[in-house]
Amino acid sequence: MRNILGKIWKFVKKVSLPDAIFVTAILIIITIPNIMLNKKQYELVEKRPLAKMPKLIVNGKINKEFGKQFENFYNDNFWQRNTCIDKNLAIKGFINGRMEGYLEIEGQNGCLFYKGDDSVANYKNKVLFSDMELLRIKHNLDILNVWCNKNGIKLIVVIPPDKNRVYGEYFPKHIKKVNPKSRVELLREYMSKNSDIEIIYPIEQMYARKKHDSEPLYYYTDTHWTPVGAYVAYNEIIKQINKSYPYVKTLDYHKLDSTRMTFKERFGRNGDGADNLKTDDYDIKYLFYKDSKNYNPAKYDLKVAIIGDSFSGELLFWMGKSFDVNRYLYNEKVELFVDFSMKLWEDKVLSYNPDILIVEFVERYAYKLLDLYKD
């Protein structure tokens, strides 16, 4: 041992001061990210659980997946991971002549698109539901529908299209589709053949609206739909409600007072896309509606419960004009967002005693239908 230490000491004495400083700096750079590993359990931006440190020995045997699992753990918990990714994408964006960040990408005409939650893969129709997954979703929806019928509730399932699906002409041209149909389109086809439950996915209605109306259906600097876009889905919801309550009439939005404001004027920020890319809101004024003194739409004696994500906000506005509505945001807590299950909401829904239950998942979250009822 003394001989080894002696040799090391002789080597150290030969190293010049600049070399010693350089080596020390490299060691610090390598060590700090490992010392300062992320202590969070959840990724708040991607809304998913972070990979945990894997065990080398599992059930008395060597974990053959340890290498892959450790790589996922390290990638998730690397210090300043998102910052490094953002800087790298910013450099690429500068070279390619468009803005790009960890969660956003700039398309044609400056339109910003969300990249998180496998949105790009979903746009490409890269990940489709298998036959077993389609059967599982049908089974889950059947269970929910039976529960609704038992409690005198009409079930309506709504899947708002992703913004890149409606405005695909503005999506970056280098991103190509690998399959002609999306997993939601295939799901609707499957359900129409094998179930009485109809899923509202108003993509065709969105396309039709675009042809005769230039009013934006989604915000340029945000991933969400505008009040006009949400109205398209609202119109389809009323059609389904009419099957059980034919006297319900669609709200005539033309009779509501309206005003035009930019996204920032309305919400006090630039939009998710613009905020993530640290750019300003565009000077685009959108239509926003409010009550009119000269128009009193019918208020029906029906109660509507909505379980949904942030897209349900605009639905709440339209539905609230005609019904008593209670909205439950399933992603208020990341834990609930990641581990969604209807069993967590049944008691809350029953306490409200609604006539209609709307379950809403934006297209990129349609996979959550797989876990609607876990074993």
Short mmCIF file of N, CA and C in Angstrom, two decimals, residues 216-313:
data_model
loop_
_atom_site.label_atom_id
_atom_site.label_comp_id
_atom_site.label_asym_id
_atom_site.label_seq_id
_atom_site.Cartn_x
_atom_site.Cartn_y
_atom_site.Cartn_z
N PRO A 216 -59.85 31.29 -35.54
CA PRO A 216 -58.99 30.21 -35.02
C PRO A 216 -59.74 29.28 -34.06
N LEU A 217 -59.52 28.00 -34.23
CA LEU A 217 -60.12 27.00 -33.35
C LEU A 217 -59.18 26.65 -32.19
N TYR A 218 -57.90 26.94 -32.35
CA TYR A 218 -56.89 26.75 -31.31
C TYR A 218 -56.02 28.01 -31.28
N TYR A 219 -55.43 28.27 -30.13
CA TYR A 219 -54.57 29.45 -29.99
C TYR A 219 -53.23 29.22 -30.69
N TYR A 220 -52.68 30.27 -31.28
CA TYR A 220 -51.39 30.17 -31.96
C TYR A 220 -50.26 29.87 -30.99
N THR A 221 -50.31 30.43 -29.80
CA THR A 221 -49.19 30.31 -28.86
C THR A 221 -49.50 29.37 -27.69
N ASP A 222 -50.55 28.59 -27.82
CA ASP A 222 -50.97 27.70 -26.73
C ASP A 222 -51.55 26.43 -27.34
N THR A 223 -51.55 25.36 -26.58
CA THR A 223 -52.01 24.07 -27.10
C THR A 223 -53.52 23.90 -27.06
N HIS A 224 -54.23 24.78 -26.34
CA HIS A 224 -55.66 24.58 -26.10
C HIS A 224 -56.55 25.17 -27.20
N TRP A 225 -57.78 24.67 -27.22
CA TRP A 225 -58.73 25.21 -28.19
C TRP A 225 -59.31 26.53 -27.68
N THR A 226 -59.76 27.32 -28.63
CA THR A 226 -60.40 28.60 -28.32
C THR A 226 -61.87 28.35 -27.98
N PRO A 227 -62.60 29.36 -27.51
CA PRO A 227 -64.04 29.18 -27.28
C PRO A 227 -64.77 28.70 -28.54
N VAL A 228 -64.32 29.16 -29.71
CA VAL A 228 -64.95 28.73 -30.96
C VAL A 228 -64.67 27.25 -31.21
N GLY A 229 -63.44 26.82 -30.95
CA GLY A 229 -63.10 25.40 -31.12
C GLY A 229 -63.89 24.52 -30.17
N ALA A 230 -64.02 24.96 -28.92
CA ALA A 230 -64.77 24.19 -27.94
C ALA A 230 -66.25 24.12 -28.30
N TYR A 231 -66.75 25.18 -28.94
CA TYR A 231 -68.16 25.20 -29.34
C TYR A 231 -68.46 24.09 -30.34
N VAL A 232 -67.50 23.78 -31.19
CA VAL A 232 -67.69 22.69 -32.16
C VAL A 232 -67.96 21.39 -31.42
N ALA A 233 -67.19 21.12 -30.38
CA ALA A 233 -67.40 19.90 -29.58
C ALA A 233 -68.70 19.99 -28.79
N TYR A 234 -69.00 21.16 -28.25
CA TYR A 234 -70.25 21.38 -27.50
C TYR A 234 -71.46 21.04 -28.38
N ASN A 235 -71.41 21.44 -29.62
CA ASN A 235 -72.51 21.17 -30.55
C ASN A 235 -72.74 19.66 -30.71
N GLU A 236 -71.64 18.89 -30.77
CA GLU A 236 -71.75 17.43 -30.88
C GLU A 236 -72.26 16.82 -29.58
N ILE A 237 -71.89 17.40 -28.46
CA ILE A 237 -72.37 16.92 -27.16
C ILE A 237 -73.89 17.08 -27.06
N ILE A 238 -74.38 18.24 -27.50
CA ILE A 238 -75.83 18.47 -27.45
C ILE A 238 -76.57 17.46 -28.32
N LYS A 239 -75.99 17.09 -29.45
CA LYS A 239 -76.61 16.08 -30.32
C LYS A 239 -76.78 14.76 -29.58
N GLN A 240 -75.78 14.39 -28.79
CA GLN A 240 -75.89 13.15 -28.01
C GLN A 240 -76.91 13.30 -26.88
N ILE A 241 -76.91 14.47 -26.25
CA ILE A 241 -77.88 14.71 -25.18
C ILE A 241 -79.31 14.62 -25.72
N ASN A 242 -79.50 15.08 -26.96
CA ASN A 242 -80.83 15.06 -27.58
C ASN A 242 -81.40 13.66 -27.73
N LYS A 243 -80.55 12.64 -27.75
CA LYS A 243 -81.04 11.27 -27.88
C LYS A 243 -81.82 10.85 -26.63
N SER A 244 -81.49 11.46 -25.51
CA SER A 244 -82.21 11.17 -24.26
C SER A 244 -83.13 12.31 -23.84
N TYR A 245 -82.74 13.52 -24.23
CA TYR A 245 -83.51 14.72 -23.87
C TYR A 245 -83.70 15.56 -25.13
N PRO A 246 -84.65 15.17 -25.98
CA PRO A 246 -84.83 15.83 -27.29
C PRO A 246 -85.24 17.29 -27.22
N TYR A 247 -85.70 17.75 -26.07
CA TYR A 247 -86.15 19.14 -25.94
C TYR A 247 -84.99 20.12 -25.74
N VAL A 248 -83.80 19.62 -25.49
CA VAL A 248 -82.65 20.50 -25.26
C VAL A 248 -82.20 21.14 -26.57
N LYS A 249 -82.04 22.44 -26.57
CA LYS A 249 -81.64 23.17 -27.77
C LYS A 249 -80.19 23.65 -27.66
N THR A 250 -79.54 23.71 -28.81
CA THR A 250 -78.17 24.19 -28.85
C THR A 250 -78.13 25.69 -28.62
N LEU A 251 -77.20 26.13 -27.83
CA LEU A 251 -77.02 27.55 -27.55
C LEU A 251 -76.61 28.28 -28.83
N ASP A 252 -77.28 29.37 -29.14
CA ASP A 252 -76.95 30.18 -30.32
C ASP A 252 -75.89 31.20 -29.93
N TYR A 253 -74.63 30.87 -30.23
CA TYR A 253 -73.54 31.74 -29.80
C TYR A 253 -73.56 33.09 -30.52
N HIS A 254 -74.22 33.17 -31.67
CA HIS A 254 -74.29 34.45 -32.39
C HIS A 254 -75.02 35.51 -31.58
N LYS A 255 -75.90 35.06 -30.67
CA LYS A 255 -76.69 36.01 -29.89
C LYS A 255 -75.99 36.46 -28.61
N LEU A 256 -74.85 35.85 -28.31
CA LEU A 256 -74.09 36.26 -27.14
C LEU A 256 -73.24 37.48 -27.47
N ASP A 257 -73.04 38.33 -26.51
CA ASP A 257 -72.11 39.44 -26.70
C ASP A 257 -70.69 38.88 -26.80
N SER A 258 -69.87 39.49 -27.60
CA SER A 258 -68.50 39.01 -27.78
C SER A 258 -67.53 40.18 -27.79
N THR A 259 -66.30 39.87 -27.54
CA THR A 259 -65.23 40.86 -27.60
C THR A 259 -63.99 40.19 -28.14
N ARG A 260 -63.07 40.98 -28.64
CA ARG A 260 -61.83 40.43 -29.17
C ARG A 260 -60.66 40.86 -28.29
N MET A 261 -59.85 39.88 -27.91
CA MET A 261 -58.68 40.14 -27.09
C MET A 261 -57.55 39.21 -27.51
N THR A 262 -56.32 39.63 -27.26
CA THR A 262 -55.19 38.73 -27.45
C THR A 262 -55.19 37.72 -26.31
N PHE A 263 -54.40 36.68 -26.46
CA PHE A 263 -54.30 35.67 -25.41
C PHE A 263 -53.82 36.31 -24.11
N LYS A 264 -52.84 37.18 -24.21
CA LYS A 264 -52.28 37.81 -23.02
C LYS A 264 -53.27 38.74 -22.35
N GLU A 265 -54.05 39.45 -23.14
CA GLU A 265 -55.07 40.34 -22.57
C GLU A 265 -56.12 39.54 -21.81
N ARG A 266 -56.43 38.36 -22.31
CA ARG A 266 -57.47 37.54 -21.69
C ARG A 266 -56.96 36.76 -20.47
N PHE A 267 -55.75 36.19 -20.58
CA PHE A 267 -55.27 35.29 -19.53
C PHE A 267 -54.08 35.82 -18.74
N GLY A 268 -53.51 36.93 -19.16
CA GLY A 268 -52.40 37.51 -18.41
C GLY A 268 -51.07 36.82 -18.62
N ARG A 269 -50.96 36.00 -19.65
CA ARG A 269 -49.70 35.34 -19.99
C ARG A 269 -49.64 35.15 -21.50
N ASN A 270 -48.55 34.59 -21.99
CA ASN A 270 -48.35 34.52 -23.44
C ASN A 270 -48.88 33.23 -24.07
N GLY A 271 -49.24 32.25 -23.26
CA GLY A 271 -49.63 30.94 -23.78
C GLY A 271 -48.57 29.92 -23.42
N ASP A 272 -48.96 28.67 -23.26
CA ASP A 272 -48.01 27.63 -22.86
C ASP A 272 -46.82 27.56 -23.80
N GLY A 273 -47.09 27.59 -25.10
CA GLY A 273 -46.02 27.49 -26.07
C GLY A 273 -45.07 28.67 -26.00
N ALA A 274 -45.62 29.87 -25.98
CA ALA A 274 -44.79 31.07 -25.93
C ALA A 274 -44.03 31.16 -24.61
N ASP A 275 -44.68 30.79 -23.51
CA ASP A 275 -44.01 30.84 -22.21
C ASP A 275 -42.85 29.85 -22.16
N ASN A 276 -43.06 28.65 -22.67
CA ASN A 276 -42.00 27.64 -22.65
C ASN A 276 -40.82 28.02 -23.55
N LEU A 277 -41.11 28.72 -24.63
CA LEU A 277 -40.06 29.16 -25.55
C LEU A 277 -39.54 30.55 -25.20
N LYS A 278 -40.12 31.11 -24.13
CA LYS A 278 -39.70 32.44 -23.66
C LYS A 278 -39.81 33.49 -24.77
N THR A 279 -40.95 33.46 -25.45
CA THR A 279 -41.23 34.45 -26.48
C THR A 279 -42.55 35.14 -26.15
N ASP A 280 -42.87 36.21 -26.83
CA ASP A 280 -44.06 36.99 -26.52
C ASP A 280 -45.29 36.44 -27.24
N ASP A 281 -46.45 36.83 -26.72
CA ASP A 281 -47.71 36.51 -27.37
C ASP A 281 -47.78 37.22 -28.72
N TYR A 282 -48.53 36.63 -29.65
CA TYR A 282 -48.71 37.26 -30.96
C TYR A 282 -49.87 38.26 -30.87
N ASP A 283 -49.87 39.21 -31.75
CA ASP A 283 -50.93 40.22 -31.76
C ASP A 283 -52.13 39.70 -32.55
N ILE A 284 -52.67 38.57 -32.07
CA ILE A 284 -53.85 37.97 -32.69
C ILE A 284 -55.01 38.09 -31.70
N LYS A 285 -56.09 38.67 -32.14
CA LYS A 285 -57.24 38.87 -31.26
C LYS A 285 -58.29 37.79 -31.52
N TYR A 286 -58.60 37.05 -30.47
CA TYR A 286 -59.55 35.95 -30.55
C TYR A 286 -60.93 36.39 -30.04
N LEU A 287 -61.93 35.64 -30.46
CA LEU A 287 -63.29 35.91 -30.00
C LEU A 287 -63.52 35.29 -28.62
N PHE A 288 -64.01 36.09 -27.70
CA PHE A 288 -64.42 35.60 -26.38
C PHE A 288 -65.86 36.04 -26.15
N TYR A 289 -66.65 35.16 -25.55
CA TYR A 289 -68.08 35.41 -25.40
C TYR A 289 -68.45 35.69 -23.95
N LYS A 290 -69.55 36.40 -23.80
CA LYS A 290 -70.07 36.71 -22.47
C LYS A 290 -71.59 36.82 -22.56
N ASP A 291 -72.23 36.92 -21.42
CA ASP A 291 -73.70 37.00 -21.38
C ASP A 291 -74.20 38.25 -22.10
N SER A 292 -75.37 38.11 -22.70
CA SER A 292 -75.98 39.23 -23.41
C SER A 292 -77.30 39.62 -22.73
N LYS A 293 -77.53 40.89 -22.58
CA LYS A 293 -78.77 41.37 -21.97
C LYS A 293 -79.99 41.04 -22.83
N ASN A 294 -79.76 40.89 -24.12
CA ASN A 294 -80.87 40.65 -25.04
C ASN A 294 -81.08 39.17 -25.37
N TYR A 295 -80.30 38.30 -24.71
CA TYR A 295 -80.42 36.88 -25.02
C TYR A 295 -80.34 36.08 -23.73
N ASN A 296 -81.43 35.40 -23.43
CA ASN A 296 -81.49 34.55 -22.24
C ASN A 296 -81.72 33.11 -22.69
N PRO A 297 -80.65 32.35 -22.89
CA PRO A 297 -80.82 30.96 -23.35
C PRO A 297 -81.54 30.12 -22.31
N ALA A 298 -82.21 29.10 -22.79
CA ALA A 298 -82.98 28.22 -21.89
C ALA A 298 -82.04 27.55 -20.88
N LYS A 299 -82.47 27.53 -19.63
CA LYS A 299 -81.72 26.85 -18.57
C LYS A 299 -82.50 25.60 -18.19
N TYR A 300 -81.95 24.45 -18.55
CA TYR A 300 -82.67 23.20 -18.37
C TYR A 300 -82.43 22.62 -16.97
N ASP A 301 -83.44 21.92 -16.50
CA ASP A 301 -83.37 21.31 -15.17
C ASP A 301 -82.60 19.99 -15.25
N LEU A 302 -81.37 20.09 -15.69
CA LEU A 302 -80.50 18.93 -15.83
C LEU A 302 -79.14 19.27 -15.23
N LYS A 303 -78.55 18.29 -14.55
CA LYS A 303 -77.24 18.49 -13.94
C LYS A 303 -76.19 17.71 -14.72
N VAL A 304 -75.08 18.37 -15.01
CA VAL A 304 -74.01 17.77 -15.80
C VAL A 304 -72.72 17.76 -14.99
N ALA A 305 -72.09 16.60 -14.88
CA ALA A 305 -70.77 16.48 -14.25
C ALA A 305 -69.74 16.28 -15.35
N ILE A 306 -68.64 17.00 -15.26
CA ILE A 306 -67.56 16.87 -16.24
C ILE A 306 -66.29 16.45 -15.52
N ILE A 307 -65.72 15.31 -15.91
CA ILE A 307 -64.40 14.91 -15.44
C ILE A 307 -63.45 15.06 -16.62
N GLY A 308 -62.48 15.93 -16.50
CA GLY A 308 -61.62 16.16 -17.65
C GLY A 308 -60.34 16.89 -17.31
N ASP A 309 -59.56 17.14 -18.35
CA ASP A 309 -58.32 17.88 -18.20
C ASP A 309 -58.58 19.36 -18.48
N SER A 310 -57.54 20.11 -18.80
CA SER A 310 -57.68 21.55 -18.98
C SER A 310 -58.56 21.93 -20.17
N PHE A 311 -58.75 21.02 -21.12
CA PHE A 311 -59.62 21.31 -22.26
C PHE A 311 -61.08 21.42 -21.83
N SER A 312 -61.41 20.85 -20.69
CA SER A 312 -62.81 20.89 -20.25
C SER A 312 -63.23 22.28 -19.77
N GLY A 313 -62.26 23.19 -19.61
CA GLY A 313 -62.58 24.53 -19.16
C GLY A 313 -63.52 25.27 -20.08
#
